[in-house]
XYZ file of N, CA and C in Angstrom:
525
model
N 0.814 -1.199 0.000
C 0.000 0.000 0.000
C 0.858 1.263 0.000
N 2.155 1.134 0.161
C 3.043 2.289 0.180
C 3.111 2.935 -1.200
N 3.256 4.239 -1.215
C 3.415 4.931 -2.491
C 4.757 4.573 -3.140
N 5.638 3.960 -2.381
C 6.939 3.544 -2.897
C 6.978 2.067 -3.290
N 5.871 1.401 -3.221
C 5.836 -0.048 -3.460
C 6.428 -0.432 -4.812
N 6.228 0.373 -5.832
C 6.746 0.046 -7.162
C 8.247 0.290 -7.261
N 8.820 1.013 -6.302
C 10.253 1.293 -6.308
C 11.040 0.287 -5.479
N 10.361 -0.507 -4.691
C 11.026 -1.492 -3.835
C 10.861 -2.857 -4.485
N 11.979 -3.454 -4.837
C 11.938 -4.754 -5.510
C 12.799 -5.750 -4.744
N 12.522 -7.003 -4.945
C 13.265 -8.071 -4.276
C 14.229 -8.731 -5.244
N 15.423 -8.991 -4.755
C 16.433 -9.722 -5.493
C 16.766 -10.960 -4.675
N 17.203 -12.002 -5.327
C 17.554 -13.246 -4.634
C 18.859 -13.787 -5.200
N 19.577 -14.510 -4.382
C 20.735 -15.222 -4.909
C 20.214 -16.400 -5.737
N 21.004 -16.916 -6.655
C 20.541 -18.068 -7.439
C 20.121 -19.247 -6.563
N 20.843 -19.511 -5.492
C 20.508 -20.629 -4.605
C 19.116 -20.450 -4.004
N 18.829 -19.261 -3.494
C 17.506 -19.006 -2.915
C 16.433 -19.066 -3.995
N 16.705 -18.462 -5.154
C 15.724 -18.431 -6.240
C 15.308 -19.847 -6.647
N 16.259 -20.740 -6.738
C 15.962 -22.117 -7.161
C 15.057 -22.842 -6.165
N 15.056 -22.399 -4.921
C 14.223 -23.027 -3.892
C 12.820 -22.429 -3.800
N 12.558 -21.339 -4.520
C 11.254 -20.682 -4.454
C 10.232 -21.380 -5.339
N 8.976 -21.245 -4.969
C 7.885 -21.751 -5.789
C 7.570 -20.776 -6.911
N 6.727 -21.154 -7.849
C 6.415 -20.321 -9.016
C 5.879 -18.924 -8.649
N 4.970 -18.841 -7.686
C 4.424 -17.542 -7.300
C 5.494 -16.652 -6.678
N 6.316 -17.218 -5.819
C 7.388 -16.436 -5.195
C 8.407 -15.982 -6.231
N 8.701 -16.823 -7.207
C 9.651 -16.449 -8.261
C 9.155 -15.252 -9.056
N 7.851 -15.176 -9.280
C 7.299 -14.045 -10.024
C 7.514 -12.723 -9.292
N 7.685 -12.772 -7.997
C 7.862 -11.555 -7.208
C 9.323 -11.102 -7.134
N 10.222 -11.885 -7.682
C 11.649 -11.558 -7.649
C 12.005 -10.752 -8.894
N 12.586 -9.597 -8.683
C 13.018 -8.729 -9.783
C 14.171 -9.348 -10.565
N 15.124 -9.905 -9.837
C 16.287 -10.464 -10.507
C 17.155 -11.221 -9.535
N 18.270 -11.719 -10.064
C 19.189 -12.522 -9.268
C 20.486 -11.750 -9.040
N 20.996 -11.837 -7.827
C 22.206 -11.108 -7.460
C 23.328 -12.076 -7.144
N 24.449 -11.827 -7.787
C 25.652 -12.622 -7.590
C 26.691 -11.772 -6.860
N 27.441 -12.393 -5.991
C 28.537 -11.719 -5.304
C 29.833 -12.211 -5.934
N 30.555 -11.300 -6.607
C 31.763 -11.686 -7.324
C 33.019 -11.541 -6.479
N 32.984 -10.643 -5.498
C 34.123 -10.499 -4.590
C 33.611 -10.101 -3.214
N 34.535 -9.823 -2.316
C 34.170 -9.498 -0.941
C 34.100 -8.009 -0.691
N 34.621 -7.586 0.440
C 34.522 -6.182 0.851
C 35.900 -5.627 1.197
N 35.979 -4.308 1.260
C 37.232 -3.663 1.653
C 37.516 -3.878 3.132
N 36.486 -3.774 3.950
C 36.664 -3.926 5.389
C 37.263 -5.267 5.764
N 36.856 -6.305 5.072
C 37.350 -7.658 5.353
C 38.594 -8.005 4.521
N 39.082 -7.025 3.762
C 40.242 -7.251 2.880
C 39.984 -8.385 1.892
N 38.770 -8.454 1.372
C 38.425 -9.543 0.460
C 37.901 -9.066 -0.899
N 37.774 -7.738 -1.104
C 37.431 -7.237 -2.435
C 38.621 -7.533 -3.354
N 38.343 -7.912 -4.575
C 39.379 -8.356 -5.514
C 40.079 -7.164 -6.162
N 41.081 -6.627 -5.450
C 41.808 -5.453 -5.929
C 42.912 -5.804 -6.912
N 43.429 -7.016 -6.827
C 44.530 -7.412 -7.691
C 45.889 -7.077 -7.115
N 45.910 -6.520 -5.922
C 47.144 -6.216 -5.199
C 46.930 -6.587 -3.742
N 48.004 -6.951 -3.048
C 47.851 -7.277 -1.624
C 47.439 -6.047 -0.816
N 46.653 -6.284 0.195
C 46.258 -5.223 1.123
C 47.427 -4.886 2.041
N 47.498 -3.617 2.448
C 48.473 -3.230 3.464
C 48.153 -3.995 4.739
N 49.162 -4.489 5.404
C 48.931 -5.238 6.630
C 48.538 -6.682 6.389
N 48.490 -7.104 5.145
C 48.186 -8.499 4.833
C 46.790 -8.698 4.287
N 46.647 -9.788 3.612
C 45.350 -10.146 3.030
C 45.317 -9.918 1.536
N 44.581 -10.774 0.876
C 44.386 -10.661 -0.572
C 42.908 -10.803 -0.855
N 42.432 -10.064 -1.795
C 41.042 -10.223 -2.198
C 40.858 -11.515 -2.966
N 39.620 -11.824 -3.267
C 39.359 -13.068 -3.998
C 38.146 -12.898 -4.900
N 38.099 -13.744 -5.913
C 36.936 -13.846 -6.783
C 36.139 -15.063 -6.344
N 34.844 -14.907 -6.231
C 33.978 -16.007 -5.799
C 33.840 -17.051 -6.902
N 33.785 -16.600 -8.151
C 33.589 -17.501 -9.293
C 34.848 -17.573 -10.139
N 35.047 -18.697 -10.793
C 36.020 -18.766 -11.879
C 35.359 -18.086 -13.079
N 36.148 -17.738 -14.086
C 35.566 -17.136 -15.294
C 34.510 -18.027 -15.931
N 34.828 -19.312 -16.200
C 33.821 -20.207 -16.783
C 32.623 -20.432 -15.848
N 32.885 -20.474 -14.543
C 31.790 -20.657 -13.581
C 30.807 -19.495 -13.612
N 31.336 -18.278 -13.713
C 30.460 -17.100 -13.779
C 29.662 -17.102 -15.076
N 30.313 -17.397 -16.187
C 29.589 -17.430 -17.462
C 28.478 -18.469 -17.426
N 28.731 -19.635 -16.847
C 27.696 -20.672 -16.746
C 26.539 -20.203 -15.866
N 26.848 -19.569 -14.749
C 25.794 -19.058 -13.857
C 24.969 -17.984 -14.560
N 25.630 -17.088 -15.284
C 24.904 -16.044 -16.009
C 24.056 -16.620 -17.141
N 24.559 -17.619 -17.832
C 23.773 -18.265 -18.893
C 22.518 -18.896 -18.301
N 22.650 -19.505 -17.138
C 21.497 -20.092 -16.457
C 20.487 -19.015 -16.066
N 20.982 -17.904 -15.550
C 20.091 -16.798 -15.179
C 19.386 -16.239 -16.410
N 20.118 -16.103 -17.502
C 19.512 -15.594 -18.737
C 18.355 -16.474 -19.179
N 18.461 -17.777 -18.971
C 17.386 -18.687 -19.372
C 16.149 -18.525 -18.485
N 16.319 -17.904 -17.308
C 15.169 -17.689 -16.418
C 14.433 -16.386 -16.730
N 14.959 -15.616 -17.683
C 14.380 -14.328 -18.073
C 14.333 -13.342 -16.910
N 15.245 -13.442 -15.997
C 15.342 -12.517 -14.869
C 16.511 -11.566 -15.091
N 16.419 -10.414 -14.459
C 17.526 -9.467 -14.494
C 18.654 -9.988 -13.617
N 19.822 -9.391 -13.779
C 20.972 -9.813 -12.994
C 21.667 -8.589 -12.404
N 22.151 -8.759 -11.183
C 22.983 -7.764 -10.517
C 24.213 -8.491 -9.995
N 25.366 -7.837 -10.120
C 26.609 -8.453 -9.658
C 27.351 -7.495 -8.741
N 27.597 -7.932 -7.515
C 28.400 -7.185 -6.547
C 29.853 -7.298 -6.990
N 30.454 -6.161 -7.341
C 31.836 -6.151 -7.824
C 32.492 -4.858 -7.357
N 33.290 -4.944 -6.305
C 33.972 -3.759 -5.776
C 35.320 -3.559 -6.455
N 36.131 -4.592 -6.473
C 37.494 -4.478 -6.982
C 37.591 -4.564 -8.485
N 38.702 -4.043 -9.055
C 38.866 -4.052 -10.505
C 38.863 -5.445 -11.120
N 39.340 -6.459 -10.388
C 39.312 -7.819 -10.945
C 37.885 -8.343 -11.061
N 37.051 -8.075 -10.071
C 35.651 -8.514 -10.119
C 34.884 -7.731 -11.181
N 35.166 -6.453 -11.299
C 34.512 -5.625 -12.327
C 34.864 -6.161 -13.711
N 36.145 -6.439 -13.919
C 36.592 -6.979 -15.211
C 35.945 -8.330 -15.484
N 35.859 -9.167 -14.468
C 35.247 -10.477 -14.640
C 33.781 -10.327 -15.060
N 33.059 -9.423 -14.437
C 31.645 -9.216 -14.755
C 31.467 -8.730 -16.193
N 32.225 -7.718 -16.564
C 32.085 -7.139 -17.908
C 32.502 -8.157 -18.969
N 33.606 -8.847 -18.743
C 34.059 -9.855 -19.716
C 33.026 -10.961 -19.896
N 32.434 -11.412 -18.801
C 31.413 -12.466 -18.891
C 30.199 -11.969 -19.669
N 29.765 -10.738 -19.406
C 28.619 -10.184 -20.144
C 28.942 -10.036 -21.625
N 30.167 -9.622 -21.943
C 30.580 -9.508 -23.346
C 30.599 -10.885 -24.020
N 31.133 -11.897 -23.334
C 31.170 -13.251 -23.891
C 29.758 -13.758 -24.185
N 28.860 -13.540 -23.233
C 27.485 -14.002 -23.429
C 26.799 -13.245 -24.563
N 27.065 -11.944 -24.659
C 26.466 -11.145 -25.739
C 26.911 -11.668 -27.104
N 28.174 -12.060 -27.206
C 28.660 -12.632 -28.480
C 27.919 -13.922 -28.826
N 27.446 -14.614 -27.785
C 26.683 -15.846 -27.994
C 25.179 -15.580 -28.109
N 24.799 -14.300 -28.153
C 23.396 -13.940 -28.312
C 22.599 -13.860 -27.021
N 23.252 -13.953 -25.868
C 22.559 -13.846 -24.573
C 22.795 -12.456 -23.993
N 21.723 -11.688 -23.889
C 21.824 -10.328 -23.341
C 20.844 -10.183 -22.200
N 21.239 -9.357 -21.250
C 20.371 -9.050 -20.115
C 19.781 -7.663 -20.291
N 18.590 -7.470 -19.740
C 17.969 -6.156 -19.690
C 18.622 -5.382 -18.551
N 19.407 -4.375 -18.900
C 20.054 -3.493 -17.914
C 20.751 -4.266 -16.792
N 21.748 -5.079 -17.105
C 22.467 -5.764 -16.020
C 23.079 -4.731 -15.082
N 23.089 -5.043 -13.803
C 23.596 -4.107 -12.793
C 24.937 -4.585 -12.250
N 25.851 -3.655 -12.121
C 27.107 -3.909 -11.416
C 27.069 -3.026 -10.182
N 27.026 -3.663 -9.029
C 26.866 -2.953 -7.760
C 28.220 -2.565 -7.169
N 28.323 -1.367 -6.708
C 29.475 -0.753 -6.044
C 30.499 -0.237 -7.043
N 31.104 -1.105 -7.822
C 32.138 -0.750 -8.813
C 33.027 0.405 -8.329
N 33.522 0.289 -7.120
C 34.277 1.382 -6.507
C 35.592 1.677 -7.214
N 36.138 0.708 -7.937
C 37.424 0.909 -8.587
C 37.330 0.633 -10.083
N 36.214 1.032 -10.690
C 36.022 0.836 -12.124
C 36.903 1.819 -12.887
N 37.533 1.331 -13.948
C 38.344 2.204 -14.803
C 37.438 2.836 -15.853
N 37.916 3.881 -16.483
C 37.158 4.527 -17.542
C 36.915 3.551 -18.700
N 37.917 2.762 -19.042
C 37.753 1.781 -20.127
C 36.691 0.741 -19.771
N 36.714 0.263 -18.534
C 35.694 -0.692 -18.098
C 34.312 -0.055 -18.121
N 34.217 1.190 -17.679
C 32.925 1.884 -17.664
C 32.360 2.013 -19.072
N 33.195 2.326 -20.004
C 32.729 2.465 -21.399
C 32.259 1.124 -21.955
N 32.967 0.062 -21.633
C 32.539 -1.276 -22.081
C 31.208 -1.656 -21.435
N 31.054 -1.344 -20.157
C 29.791 -1.629 -19.463
C 28.649 -0.838 -20.093
N 28.905 0.412 -20.416
C 27.871 1.258 -21.039
C 27.451 0.673 -22.391
N 28.413 0.183 -23.161
C 28.100 -0.424 -24.465
C 27.208 -1.649 -24.308
N 27.287 -2.314 -23.161
C 26.448 -3.482 -22.883
C 25.074 -3.095 -22.323
N 24.864 -1.800 -22.080
C 23.607 -1.355 -21.474
C 23.560 -1.579 -19.975
N 24.731 -1.760 -19.372
C 24.785 -2.046 -17.938
C 24.545 -0.788 -17.101
N 23.980 -1.002 -15.943
C 23.816 0.043 -14.937
C 24.980 -0.098 -13.972
N 25.745 0.978 -13.783
C 26.805 0.980 -12.787
C 26.232 1.643 -11.541
N 25.937 0.840 -10.562
C 25.301 1.317 -9.340
C 26.373 1.779 -8.353
N 26.933 2.947 -8.658
C 27.941 3.554 -7.790
C 27.197 4.155 -6.606
N 27.697 3.911 -5.444
C 27.024 4.383 -4.235
C 27.956 5.341 -3.499
N 27.780 6.649 -3.718
C 28.699 7.632 -3.147
C 28.831 7.569 -1.623
N 27.897 6.920 -0.944
C 28.033 6.794 0.506
C 29.265 5.958 0.882
N 29.838 5.220 -0.088
C 31.053 4.458 0.184
C 32.312 5.275 -0.087
N 32.134 6.551 -0.427
C 33.260 7.444 -0.641
C 34.146 7.497 0.593
N 33.552 7.389 1.770
C 34.334 7.452 3.010
C 35.298 6.275 3.141
N 35.119 5.221 2.330
C 36.059 4.102 2.363
C 37.488 4.573 2.080
N 37.624 5.691 1.332
C 38.947 6.229 1.040
C 39.680 6.596 2.325
N 38.954 7.067 3.316
C 39.548 7.398 4.616
C 39.463 6.223 5.583
N 38.313 5.568 5.610
C 38.075 4.506 6.590
C 39.057 3.348 6.453
N 39.513 3.090 5.231
C 40.354 1.912 4.995
C 41.752 2.268 4.500
N 42.233 3.464 4.850
C 43.602 3.838 4.487
C 44.621 2.869 5.067
N 44.266 2.242 6.188
C 45.190 1.308 6.833
C 45.352 0.007 6.060
N 44.517 -0.231 5.058
C 44.597 -1.497 4.336
C 44.642 -1.361 2.820
N 44.220 -0.223 2.275
C 44.229 -0.075 0.814
C 45.650 0.042 0.277
N 45.963 -0.665 -0.811
C 47.284 -0.522 -1.427
C 47.495 0.923 -1.888
N 48.739 1.335 -2.056
C 49.019 2.702 -2.495
C 48.244 3.070 -3.765
N 47.666 4.259 -3.766
C 46.933 4.771 -4.924
C 45.465 4.399 -4.976
N 45.048 3.420 -4.212
C 43.662 2.965 -4.297
C 42.676 3.956 -3.671
N 43.049 4.636 -2.612
C 42.130 5.583 -1.977
C 41.725 6.674 -2.964
N 42.665 7.141 -3.771
C 42.374 8.192 -4.746
C 41.498 7.688 -5.893
N 41.502 6.386 -6.149
C 40.702 5.809 -7.243
C 39.294 5.411 -6.803
N 39.030 5.424 -5.504
C 37.748 4.962 -4.972
C 36.598 5.846 -5.437
N 35.493 5.205 -5.823
C 34.229 5.878 -6.108
C 34.344 6.958 -7.181
N 34.600 6.560 -8.418
C 34.813 7.529 -9.501
C 33.507 8.081 -10.083
N 32.671 8.628 -9.236
C 31.334 9.066 -9.650
C 31.389 10.123 -10.760
N 32.165 11.182 -10.574
C 32.218 12.261 -11.579
C 32.771 11.765 -12.921
N 33.877 11.013 -12.962
C 34.348 10.543 -14.274
C 33.312 9.685 -15.017
N 32.500 8.938 -14.288
C 31.473 8.140 -14.961
C 30.456 9.045 -15.646
N 30.192 10.185 -15.068
C 29.252 11.142 -15.656
C 29.943 11.947 -16.755
N 31.071 12.567 -16.394
C 31.731 13.516 -17.281
C 32.450 12.875 -18.456
N 33.011 11.682 -18.265
C 33.850 11.094 -19.304
C 33.275 9.831 -19.930
N 32.415 9.106 -19.216
C 31.860 7.865 -19.770
C 30.417 8.031 -20.233
N 29.775 9.143 -19.896
C 28.428 9.411 -20.394
C 27.278 8.789 -19.631
N 27.528 8.324 -18.409
C 26.438 7.793 -17.600
C 25.601 8.954 -17.052
N 24.303 8.706 -16.878
C 23.388 9.709 -16.348
C 22.904 9.220 -14.977
N 23.217 9.963 -13.906
C 22.779 9.528 -12.568
C 21.259 9.370 -12.494
N 20.820 8.296 -11.919
C 19.387 8.074 -11.732
C 18.636 7.657 -12.976
N 19.346 7.484 -14.101
C 18.684 7.079 -15.352
C 18.132 5.671 -15.203
N 16.828 5.544 -15.300
C 16.178 4.234 -15.108
C 15.762 3.606 -16.429
N 16.193 4.163 -17.547
C 15.812 3.636 -18.864
C 16.524 2.350 -19.171
């Protein structure tokens, strides 16, 4: 009954989605995959060791992610992928490009966080029709995690303006 009801949607992991019944599945907007971890836990896939120890990781192998995405595409559901580090971002974009070459495309695939997306990656994501869900509230990670971010990473965190000014993304564009 909320006036915001149409703006609030449910996402499920593939494991949960597979356990839902037909009616519950109809209520799910899309499936969300976690490709890497977080900065706080030193598990986002940065591609460089964290200060003080620790290495990020990718949850999926490249072929494993492509297989999971192909399965999701067959369900006609949208997809969102949590990808903080540049390795996870690259893995997501490469998998979407591979699937597109095979004729499998998603309606506005979402890449969540993308805190360390490069301009080249952003342009490739835009060509795929992807939504880069940059969340400026994580801008403070540049200060909060100085004790663990490799040199240069704090300055690269949350590239909101370059995505607008140089890659052509429009904030809040829901098309």
